Coordinates of C-alpha atoms in Angstrom, one line a residue:
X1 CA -13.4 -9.6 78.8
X2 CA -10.0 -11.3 79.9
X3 CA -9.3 -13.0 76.5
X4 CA -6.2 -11.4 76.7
X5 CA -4.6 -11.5 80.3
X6 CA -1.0 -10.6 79.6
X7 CA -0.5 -6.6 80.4
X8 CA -3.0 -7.3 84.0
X9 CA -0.8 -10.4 84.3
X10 CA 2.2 -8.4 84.2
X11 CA 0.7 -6.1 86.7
X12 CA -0.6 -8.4 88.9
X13 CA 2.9 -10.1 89.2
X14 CA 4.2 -6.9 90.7
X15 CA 1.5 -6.8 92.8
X16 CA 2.0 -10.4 94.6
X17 CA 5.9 -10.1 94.6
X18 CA 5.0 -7.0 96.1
X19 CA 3.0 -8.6 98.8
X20 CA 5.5 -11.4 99.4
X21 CA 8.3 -8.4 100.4
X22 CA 5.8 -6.9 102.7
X23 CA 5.2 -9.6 104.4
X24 CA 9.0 -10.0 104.7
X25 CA 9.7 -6.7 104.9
X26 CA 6.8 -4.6 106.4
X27 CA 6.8 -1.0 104.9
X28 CA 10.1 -1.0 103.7
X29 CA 11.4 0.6 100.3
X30 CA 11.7 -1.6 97.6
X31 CA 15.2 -1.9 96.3
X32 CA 15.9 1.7 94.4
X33 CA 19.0 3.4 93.9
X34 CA 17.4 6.9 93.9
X35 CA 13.9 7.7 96.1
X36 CA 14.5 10.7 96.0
X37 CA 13.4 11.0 92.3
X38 CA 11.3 7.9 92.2
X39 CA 10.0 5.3 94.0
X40 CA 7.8 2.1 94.2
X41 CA 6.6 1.5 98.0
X42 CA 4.1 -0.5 100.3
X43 CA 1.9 1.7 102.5
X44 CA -1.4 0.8 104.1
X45 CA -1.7 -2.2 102.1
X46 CA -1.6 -0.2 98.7
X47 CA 1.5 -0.4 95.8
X48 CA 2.3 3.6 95.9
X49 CA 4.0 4.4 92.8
X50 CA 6.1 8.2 93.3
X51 CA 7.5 10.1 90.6
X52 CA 9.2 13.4 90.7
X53 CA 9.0 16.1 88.2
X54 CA 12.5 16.6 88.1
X55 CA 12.9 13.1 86.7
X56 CA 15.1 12.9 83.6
X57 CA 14.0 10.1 80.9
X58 CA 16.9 7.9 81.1
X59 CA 15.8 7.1 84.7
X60 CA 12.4 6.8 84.0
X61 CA 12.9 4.1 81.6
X62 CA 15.4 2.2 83.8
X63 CA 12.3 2.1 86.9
X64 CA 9.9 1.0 84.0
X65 CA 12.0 -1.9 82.8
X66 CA 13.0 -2.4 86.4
X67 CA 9.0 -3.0 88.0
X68 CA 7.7 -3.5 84.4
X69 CA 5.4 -0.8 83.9
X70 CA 5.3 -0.4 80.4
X71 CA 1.4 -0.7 80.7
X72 CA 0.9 2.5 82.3
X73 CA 2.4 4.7 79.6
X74 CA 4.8 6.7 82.3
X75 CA 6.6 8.6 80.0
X76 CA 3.4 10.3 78.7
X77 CA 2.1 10.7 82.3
X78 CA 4.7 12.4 83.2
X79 CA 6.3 14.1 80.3
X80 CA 3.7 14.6 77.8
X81 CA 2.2 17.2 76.3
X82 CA -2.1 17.2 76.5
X83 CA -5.1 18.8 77.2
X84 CA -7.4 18.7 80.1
X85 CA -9.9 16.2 78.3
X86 CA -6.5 14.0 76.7
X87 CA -5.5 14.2 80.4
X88 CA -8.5 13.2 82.0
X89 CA -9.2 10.5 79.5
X90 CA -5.8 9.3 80.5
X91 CA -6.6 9.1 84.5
X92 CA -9.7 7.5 84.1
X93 CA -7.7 4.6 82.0
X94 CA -5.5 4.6 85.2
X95 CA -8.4 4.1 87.3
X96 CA -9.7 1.3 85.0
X97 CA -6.6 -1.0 85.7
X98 CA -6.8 -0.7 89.7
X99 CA -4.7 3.0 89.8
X100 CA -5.9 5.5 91.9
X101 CA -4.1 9.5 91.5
X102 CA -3.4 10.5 95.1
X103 CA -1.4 13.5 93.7
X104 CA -0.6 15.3 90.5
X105 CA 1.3 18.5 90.9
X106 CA 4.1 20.6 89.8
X107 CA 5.9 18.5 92.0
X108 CA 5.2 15.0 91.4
X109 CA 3.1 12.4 90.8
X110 CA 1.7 10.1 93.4
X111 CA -0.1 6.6 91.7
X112 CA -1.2 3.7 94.0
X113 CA -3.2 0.2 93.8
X114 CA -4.4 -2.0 96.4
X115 CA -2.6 -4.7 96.8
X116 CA -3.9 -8.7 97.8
X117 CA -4.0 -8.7 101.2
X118 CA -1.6 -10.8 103.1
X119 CA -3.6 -12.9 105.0
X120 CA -4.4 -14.6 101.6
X121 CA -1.2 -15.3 100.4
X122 CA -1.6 -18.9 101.7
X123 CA -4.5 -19.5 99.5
X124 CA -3.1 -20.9 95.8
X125 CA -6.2 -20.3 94.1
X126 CA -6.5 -16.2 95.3
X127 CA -3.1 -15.9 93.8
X128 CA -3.8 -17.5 90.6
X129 CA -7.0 -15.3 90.5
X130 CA -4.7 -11.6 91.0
X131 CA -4.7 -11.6 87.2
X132 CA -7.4 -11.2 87.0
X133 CA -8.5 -8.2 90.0
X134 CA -9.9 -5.0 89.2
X135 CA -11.3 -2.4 91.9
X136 CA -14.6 -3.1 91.6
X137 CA -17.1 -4.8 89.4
X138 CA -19.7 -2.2 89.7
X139 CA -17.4 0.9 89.3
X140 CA -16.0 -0.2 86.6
X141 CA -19.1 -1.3 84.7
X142 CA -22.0 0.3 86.2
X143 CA -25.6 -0.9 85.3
X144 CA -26.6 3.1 85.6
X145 CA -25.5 6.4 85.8
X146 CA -25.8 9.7 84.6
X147 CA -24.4 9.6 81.1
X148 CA -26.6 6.7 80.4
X149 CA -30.0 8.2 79.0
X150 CA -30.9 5.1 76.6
X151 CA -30.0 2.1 75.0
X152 CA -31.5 -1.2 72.8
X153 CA -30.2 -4.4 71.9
X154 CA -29.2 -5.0 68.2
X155 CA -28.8 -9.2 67.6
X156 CA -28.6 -10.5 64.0
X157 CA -28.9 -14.6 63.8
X158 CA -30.8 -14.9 66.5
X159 CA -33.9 -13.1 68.4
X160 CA -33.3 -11.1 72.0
X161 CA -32.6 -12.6 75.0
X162 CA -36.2 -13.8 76.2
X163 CA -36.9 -11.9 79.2
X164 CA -39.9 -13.2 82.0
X165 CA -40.1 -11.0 85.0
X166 CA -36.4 -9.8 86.3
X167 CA -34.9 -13.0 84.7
X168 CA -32.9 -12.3 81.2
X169 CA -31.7 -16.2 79.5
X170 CA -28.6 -15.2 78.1
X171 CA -28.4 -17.6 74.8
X172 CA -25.2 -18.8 72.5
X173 CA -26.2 -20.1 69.0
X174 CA -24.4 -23.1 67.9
X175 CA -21.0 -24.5 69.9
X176 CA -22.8 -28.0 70.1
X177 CA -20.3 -29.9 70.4
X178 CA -18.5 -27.9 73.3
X179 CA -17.8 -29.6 76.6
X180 CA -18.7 -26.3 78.7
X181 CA -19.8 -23.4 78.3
X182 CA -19.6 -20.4 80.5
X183 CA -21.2 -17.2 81.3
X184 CA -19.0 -14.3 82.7
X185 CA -20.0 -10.8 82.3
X186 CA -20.2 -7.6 84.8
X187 CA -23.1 -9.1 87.0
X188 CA -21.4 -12.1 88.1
X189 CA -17.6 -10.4 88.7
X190 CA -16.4 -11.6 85.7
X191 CA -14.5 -15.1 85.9
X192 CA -14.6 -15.1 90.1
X193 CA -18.5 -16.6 89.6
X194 CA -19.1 -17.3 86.0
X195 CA -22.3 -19.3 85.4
X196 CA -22.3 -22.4 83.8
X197 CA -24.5 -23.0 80.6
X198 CA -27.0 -25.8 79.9
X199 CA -26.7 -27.4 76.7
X200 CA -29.8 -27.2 74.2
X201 CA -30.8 -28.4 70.6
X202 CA -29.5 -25.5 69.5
X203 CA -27.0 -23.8 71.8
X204 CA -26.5 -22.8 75.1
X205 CA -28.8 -21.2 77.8
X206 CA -28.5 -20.1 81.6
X207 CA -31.1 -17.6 83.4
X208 CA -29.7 -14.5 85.3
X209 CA -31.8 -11.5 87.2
X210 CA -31.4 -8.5 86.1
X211 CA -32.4 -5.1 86.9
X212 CA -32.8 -2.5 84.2
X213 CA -29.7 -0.9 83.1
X214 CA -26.4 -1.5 80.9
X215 CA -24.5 -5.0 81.1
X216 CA -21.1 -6.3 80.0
X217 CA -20.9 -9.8 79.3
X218 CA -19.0 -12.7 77.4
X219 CA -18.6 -16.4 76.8
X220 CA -16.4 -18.8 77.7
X221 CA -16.3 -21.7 75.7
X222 CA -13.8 -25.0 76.9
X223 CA -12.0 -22.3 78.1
X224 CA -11.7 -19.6 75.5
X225 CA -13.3 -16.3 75.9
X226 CA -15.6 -14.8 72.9
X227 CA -17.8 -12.3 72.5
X228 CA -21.7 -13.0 71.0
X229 CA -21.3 -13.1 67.6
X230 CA -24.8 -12.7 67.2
X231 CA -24.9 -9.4 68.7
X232 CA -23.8 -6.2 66.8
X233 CA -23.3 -4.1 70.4
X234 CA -20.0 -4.3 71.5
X235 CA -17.2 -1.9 73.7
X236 CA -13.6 -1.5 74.8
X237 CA -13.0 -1.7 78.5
X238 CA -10.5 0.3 78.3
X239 CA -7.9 -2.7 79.0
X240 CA -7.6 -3.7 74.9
X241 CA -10.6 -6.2 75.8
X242 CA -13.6 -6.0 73.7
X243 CA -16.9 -7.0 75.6
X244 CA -20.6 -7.4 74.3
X245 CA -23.2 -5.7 75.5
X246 CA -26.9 -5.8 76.4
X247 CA -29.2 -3.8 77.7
X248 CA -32.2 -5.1 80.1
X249 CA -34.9 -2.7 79.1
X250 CA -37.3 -1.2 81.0
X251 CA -39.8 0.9 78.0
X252 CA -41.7 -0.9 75.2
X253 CA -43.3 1.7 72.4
X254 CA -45.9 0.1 70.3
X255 CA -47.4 1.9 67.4
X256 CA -50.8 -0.1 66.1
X257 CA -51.9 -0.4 62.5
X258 CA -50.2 1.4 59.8
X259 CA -49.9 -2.7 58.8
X260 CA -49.2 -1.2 54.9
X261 CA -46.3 1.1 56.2
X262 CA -42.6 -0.3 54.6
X263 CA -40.5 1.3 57.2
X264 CA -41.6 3.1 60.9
X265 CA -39.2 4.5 63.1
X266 CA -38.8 5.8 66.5
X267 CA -37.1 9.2 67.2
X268 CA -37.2 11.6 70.3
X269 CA -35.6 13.8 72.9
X270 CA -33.4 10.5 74.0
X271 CA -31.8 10.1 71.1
X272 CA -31.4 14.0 70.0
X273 CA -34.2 13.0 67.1
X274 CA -32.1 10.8 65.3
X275 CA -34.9 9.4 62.7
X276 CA -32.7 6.3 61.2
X277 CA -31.5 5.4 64.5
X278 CA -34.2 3.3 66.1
X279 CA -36.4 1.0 63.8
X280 CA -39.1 -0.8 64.6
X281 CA -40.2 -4.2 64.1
X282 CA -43.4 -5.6 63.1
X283 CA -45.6 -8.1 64.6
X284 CA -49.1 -9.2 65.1
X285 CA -50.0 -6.5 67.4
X286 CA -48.5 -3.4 65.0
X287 CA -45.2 -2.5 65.1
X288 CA -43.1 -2.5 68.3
X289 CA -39.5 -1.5 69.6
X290 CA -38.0 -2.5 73.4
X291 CA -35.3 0.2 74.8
X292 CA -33.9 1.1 77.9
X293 CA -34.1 4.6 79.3
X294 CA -33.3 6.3 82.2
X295 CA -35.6 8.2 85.2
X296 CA -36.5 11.8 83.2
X297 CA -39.1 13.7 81.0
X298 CA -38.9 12.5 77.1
X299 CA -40.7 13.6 74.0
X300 CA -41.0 11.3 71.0
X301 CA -42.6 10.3 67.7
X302 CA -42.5 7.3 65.6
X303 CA -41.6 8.0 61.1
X304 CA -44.3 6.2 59.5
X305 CA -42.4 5.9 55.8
X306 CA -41.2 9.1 55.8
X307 CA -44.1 10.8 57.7
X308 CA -43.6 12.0 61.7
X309 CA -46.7 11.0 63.6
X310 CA -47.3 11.2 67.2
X311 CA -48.9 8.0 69.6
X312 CA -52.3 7.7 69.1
X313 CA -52.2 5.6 72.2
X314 CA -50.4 8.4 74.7
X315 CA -52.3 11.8 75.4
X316 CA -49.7 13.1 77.3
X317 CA -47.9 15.8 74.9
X318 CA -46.0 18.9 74.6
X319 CA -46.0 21.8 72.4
X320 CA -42.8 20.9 69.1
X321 CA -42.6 24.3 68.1
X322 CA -43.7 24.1 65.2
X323 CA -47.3 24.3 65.7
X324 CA -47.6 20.7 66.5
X325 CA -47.0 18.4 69.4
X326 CA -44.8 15.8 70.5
X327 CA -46.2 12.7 73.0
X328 CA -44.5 12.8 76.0
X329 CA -43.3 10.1 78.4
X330 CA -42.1 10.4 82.3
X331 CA -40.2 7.5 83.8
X332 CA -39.7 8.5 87.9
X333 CA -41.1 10.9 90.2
X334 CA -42.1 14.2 89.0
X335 CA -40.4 17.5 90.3
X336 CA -43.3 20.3 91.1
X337 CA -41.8 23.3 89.6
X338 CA -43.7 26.1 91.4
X339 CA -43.6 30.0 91.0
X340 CA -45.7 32.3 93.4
X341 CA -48.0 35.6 92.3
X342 CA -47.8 36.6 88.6
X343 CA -51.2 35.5 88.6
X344 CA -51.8 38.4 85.9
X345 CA -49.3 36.7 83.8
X346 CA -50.6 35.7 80.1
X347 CA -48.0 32.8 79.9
X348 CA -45.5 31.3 81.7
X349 CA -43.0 28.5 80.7
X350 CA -40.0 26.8 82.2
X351 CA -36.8 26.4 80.5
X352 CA -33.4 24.7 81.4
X353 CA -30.6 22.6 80.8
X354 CA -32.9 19.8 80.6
X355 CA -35.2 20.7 77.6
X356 CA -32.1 23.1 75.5
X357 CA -33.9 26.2 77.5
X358 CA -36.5 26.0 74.9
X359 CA -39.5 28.5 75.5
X360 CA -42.5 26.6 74.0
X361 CA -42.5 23.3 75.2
X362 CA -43.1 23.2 78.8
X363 CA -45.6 25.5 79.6
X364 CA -46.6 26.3 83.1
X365 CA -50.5 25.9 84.6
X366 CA -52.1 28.4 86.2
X367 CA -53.0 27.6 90.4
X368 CA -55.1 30.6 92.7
X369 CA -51.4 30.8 93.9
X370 CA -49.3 31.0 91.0
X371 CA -47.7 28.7 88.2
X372 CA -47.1 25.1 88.8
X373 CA -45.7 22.2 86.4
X374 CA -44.9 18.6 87.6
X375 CA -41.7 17.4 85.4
X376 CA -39.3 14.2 85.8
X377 CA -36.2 14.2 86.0
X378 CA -33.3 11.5 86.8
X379 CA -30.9 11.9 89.8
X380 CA -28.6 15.5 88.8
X381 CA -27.6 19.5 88.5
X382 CA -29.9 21.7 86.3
X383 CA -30.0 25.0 85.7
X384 CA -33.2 26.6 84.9
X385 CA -35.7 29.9 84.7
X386 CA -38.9 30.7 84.3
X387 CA -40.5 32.6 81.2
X388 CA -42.9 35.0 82.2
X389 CA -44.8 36.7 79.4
X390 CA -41.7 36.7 78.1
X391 CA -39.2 38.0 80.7
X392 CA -36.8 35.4 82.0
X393 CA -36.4 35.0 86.1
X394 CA -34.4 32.8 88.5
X395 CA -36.8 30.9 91.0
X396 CA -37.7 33.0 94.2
X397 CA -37.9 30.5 96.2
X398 CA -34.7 28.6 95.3
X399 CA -31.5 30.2 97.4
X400 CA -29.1 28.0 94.6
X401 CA -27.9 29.4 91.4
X402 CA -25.2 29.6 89.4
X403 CA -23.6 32.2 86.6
X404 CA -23.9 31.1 83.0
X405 CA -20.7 30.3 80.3
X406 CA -20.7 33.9 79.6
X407 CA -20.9 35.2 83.4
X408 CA -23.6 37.7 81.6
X409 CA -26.5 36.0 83.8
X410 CA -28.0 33.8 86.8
X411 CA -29.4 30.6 86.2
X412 CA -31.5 29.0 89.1
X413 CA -30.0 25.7 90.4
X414 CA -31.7 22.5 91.4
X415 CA -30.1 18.8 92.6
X416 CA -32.1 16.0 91.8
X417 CA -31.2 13.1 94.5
X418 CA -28.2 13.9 96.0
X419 CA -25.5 11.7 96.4
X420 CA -22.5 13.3 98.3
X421 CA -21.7 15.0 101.2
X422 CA -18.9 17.6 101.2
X423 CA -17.7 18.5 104.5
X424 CA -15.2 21.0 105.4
X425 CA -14.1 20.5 109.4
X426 CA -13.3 23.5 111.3
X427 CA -13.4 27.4 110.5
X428 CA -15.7 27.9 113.3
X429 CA -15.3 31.3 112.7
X430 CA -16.2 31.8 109.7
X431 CA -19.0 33.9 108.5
X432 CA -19.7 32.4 105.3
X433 CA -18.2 28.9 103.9
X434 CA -19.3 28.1 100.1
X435 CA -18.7 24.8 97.6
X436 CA -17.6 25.5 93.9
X437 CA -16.3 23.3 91.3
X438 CA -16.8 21.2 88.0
X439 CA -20.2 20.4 88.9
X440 CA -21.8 24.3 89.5
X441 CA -19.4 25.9 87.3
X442 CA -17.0 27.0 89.8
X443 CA -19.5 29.6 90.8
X444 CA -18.5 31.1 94.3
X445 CA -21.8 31.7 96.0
X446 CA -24.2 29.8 94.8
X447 CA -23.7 26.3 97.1
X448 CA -23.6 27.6 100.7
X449 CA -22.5 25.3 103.2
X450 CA -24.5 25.4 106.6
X451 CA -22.9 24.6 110.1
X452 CA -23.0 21.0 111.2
X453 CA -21.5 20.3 115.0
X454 CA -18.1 21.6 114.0
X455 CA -18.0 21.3 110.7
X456 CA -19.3 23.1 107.1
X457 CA -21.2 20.6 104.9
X458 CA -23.0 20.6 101.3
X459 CA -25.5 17.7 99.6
X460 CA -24.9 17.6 96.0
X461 CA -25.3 14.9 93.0
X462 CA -21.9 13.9 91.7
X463 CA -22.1 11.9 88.7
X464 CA -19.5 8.3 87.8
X465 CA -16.0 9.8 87.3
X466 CA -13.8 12.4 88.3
X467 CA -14.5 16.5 89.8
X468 CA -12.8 19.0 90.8
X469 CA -13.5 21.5 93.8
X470 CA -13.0 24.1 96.4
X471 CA -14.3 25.1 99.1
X472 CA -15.0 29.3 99.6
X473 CA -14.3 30.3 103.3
X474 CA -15.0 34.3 103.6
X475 CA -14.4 34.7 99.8
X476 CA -10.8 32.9 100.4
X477 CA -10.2 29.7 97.9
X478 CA -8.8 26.7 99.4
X479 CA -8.3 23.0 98.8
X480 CA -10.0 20.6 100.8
X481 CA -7.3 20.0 103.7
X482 CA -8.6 16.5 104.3
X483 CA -8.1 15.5 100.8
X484 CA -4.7 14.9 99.6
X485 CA -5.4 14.1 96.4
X486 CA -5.2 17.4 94.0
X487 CA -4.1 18.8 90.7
X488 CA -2.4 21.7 89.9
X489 CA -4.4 24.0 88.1
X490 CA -3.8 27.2 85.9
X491 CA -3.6 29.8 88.7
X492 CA -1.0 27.1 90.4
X493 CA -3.2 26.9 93.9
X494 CA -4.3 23.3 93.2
X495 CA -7.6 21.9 92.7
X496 CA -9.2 18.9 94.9
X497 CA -10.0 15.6 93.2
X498 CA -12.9 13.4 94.0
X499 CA -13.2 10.1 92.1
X500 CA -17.3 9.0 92.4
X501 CA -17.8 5.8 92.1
X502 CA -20.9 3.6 91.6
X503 CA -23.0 1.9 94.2

């Protein structure tokens, strides 16, 4: 992870000679011949980067080479040319290296990074470690979160980290003659608590608990860092450091007899039906594949040589649409979909964002009241309908929707664990305060806020990263006026900026 420590270094140097002014100089400008087009300041124990618009190149490059910046790619920031995704992809890779956007307007642009705190200048060995800071372990490189729906371990040389109850033993082949050997990865905060390996025979081993999810890890060995060259997983960190990673699973699949078959395969709604993607090994006990998968509904079916075949072991299935069925696996607490009266109804099935709105798949069961069907899903925003004899409906009993792409219809809308509060303070008056952004499709009355002491507030489920909202008061769009962190957007009235982060 921090083979390469020069560009953080470089950083982190600003960031401790920072500190040393402050402490000299409490809140006081750094030495700049211009503020009024940029600036580099110390407020609230944060590095506050400020940039004007108006800002020609020539001075541009004279701040860089005068703090050092060349890491943060200025010039583009602030000059460049890009889309909304080139952009975002850009702020996120801010965020990874400690920055945080407080404002990005036709004005200027407002960056800023927590700095060491003073009180632990004193301490030699916090300053040494600066090079190696980052926000936050767990934001950075969460175990889970919503864009993670699966995963498995790949390792060639050697077999998968043995697993007994929560404890994983991490395990490097070889490197015998090594006076130490160290574990560092995104459970243990990187170098700030690396564990220390025990020699074997063979290698080296250390245990570690683990809950299911995604992990980041590498070795240090007398010093140097290395990925596992045994294992064929491996990411950027956005930094330039490459990191392996392994995935503590939570879902074994075992498919019995077929002991002649050459090849069998796993494939299902997890993995979009990739049929190549997911082999399975075989053993005394038929043929078996670990994975990791997040709380949701899934439909799957293992590729015996070439032929699809469902588990003989799992009754639970649903319809494939072709006259056939999938098994069907739920991980988490079920959802009770319900829909009231059309007790005459022939058929009715749900459809959504979560299944591709397909009409044959999840079909509904008939109760003396109406239709009901229990369905998983993990923590998150869906849009759905019900399909009755044909006819689509929103929910009757749900008071959330939201418009589709095409504004041509309403979609019912449902949060699955909500994660956030919005709060808008205030507006006592007003007869009608709504949420819209990123995360409903900017839809203008679907999220109604509901009076709270003095103040509007909203539950939602925000997934890792970055959104944009407004808030709706008597059909007026505003920004959040407790936020000051924004983004100009095409109508130039600004859009609000929420970074979520994992916990």
């Amino acid at each position: 992870m921090r083979g390469n420590r020069r560009r953080i270094g470089r950083l982190a140097g600003i960031g401790l000679l920072a500190c040393l002014l402050f402490v000299v100089f409490p809140g006081q400008l750094f030495s700049q011949k211009n503020p009024k087009w940029t600036s580099y300041t110390v407020s609230d124990g944060r590095m506050v980067i400020s940039l004007s618009r108006n800002l020609d190149k020539a001075s541009l490059d004279r701040f860089i080479e005068q703090y050092d910046l060349s890491d943060l790619d200025l010039p583009k920031l602030l000059f460049g040319h890009y889309g909304k995704e080139a952009g975002e992809q850009m702020f996120r890779q801010l965020q990874k290296m400690g920055w945080r956007v407080d404002a990005n307007n036709q004005r200027m642009i407002i960056l800023s990074k927590q700095m060491l705190a003073v009180g632990n200048l004193n301490d030699p060995g916090r300053r040494m470690s600066l090079i190696e800071d980052h926000p936050n372990t767990y934001d950075l490189f969460p175990a889970q979160n919503d864009n993670l729906v699966f995963g498995f371990n790949r390792f060639v040389g050697k077999y998968p980290f043995a697993v007994k109850d929560s404890l994983v033993s991490f395990f490097l082949r070889g490197h015998t003659s090594a006076r130490q050997v160290l574990l560092a990865g995104s459970f243990t905060n990187w170098q700030h608590a690396a564990l220390e390996m025990k020699k074997t025979d063979s290698g080296w081993t250390t245990l570690v608990p683990l809950g299911p999810g995604k992990y980041w890890y590498k070795f240090i060995i007398d010093g140097g860092w290395t990925i596992d060259r045994d294992n064929q997983l491996n990411e950027d960190d956005g930094m330039g450091n490459t990191n392996s990673v392994y995935y503590k699973t939570n879902t074994i699949f075992v498919l019995p007899g077929v002991n002649a078959a050459r090849d069998v395969y796993l494939a299902g709604s997890f993995n979009k039906w990739n049929p190549g993607e997911l082999p399975m090994s075989k053993g005394a006990y038929g043929w078996t594949i670990d994975l990791y998968l997040a709380e949701g509904t899934y439909t799957y079916k293992f590729l015996v040589d070439g032929k699809w075949m469902e588990d003989p072991a799992n009754g639970a299935r649903l319809p494939d649409g072709h006259n056939g069925f999938n098994s069907m696996l739920r991980l988490g607490e079920p959802h009770r979909f319900f829909l009231k009266g059309y007790t005459s109804a022939r058929s009715v099935a749900l459809a959504g964002s979560f299944n591709e709105w397909r009409t044959n798949d999840l079909l509904m069961h008939r109760t003396p009241e109406g239709w009901e069907l229990p369905y998983t899903l993990g923590p998150g925003n869906y849009q759905y309908k019900f399909v009755v004899d044909g006819k689509w409906i929103t929910d009757p009993a749900d008071s959330l929707f939201v418009f589709d792409r095409d504004n041509h219809s309403v979609n019912s809308y449902l949060i699955v664990q909500p994660n956030y509060i919005f709060r808008l303070e205030g507006y006592s008056n007003a007869r009608a305060v709504y949420l819209a952004g990123d995360f409903n499709d900017w839809t203008s009355n679907s999220l109604r806020m509901t009076r709270a002491g003095n103040a509007w507030v909203v539950s939602v489920h925000l997934s890792v990263g970055k959104h944009l909202y407004k808030f709706v008061v008597d059909g007026k769009w505003i920004k959040d006026p407790a936020n000051p962190l924004w983004e100009e957007n095409e109508s130039h009235t600004g859009n609000s900026i929420i970074w979520m982060e994992e916990h």
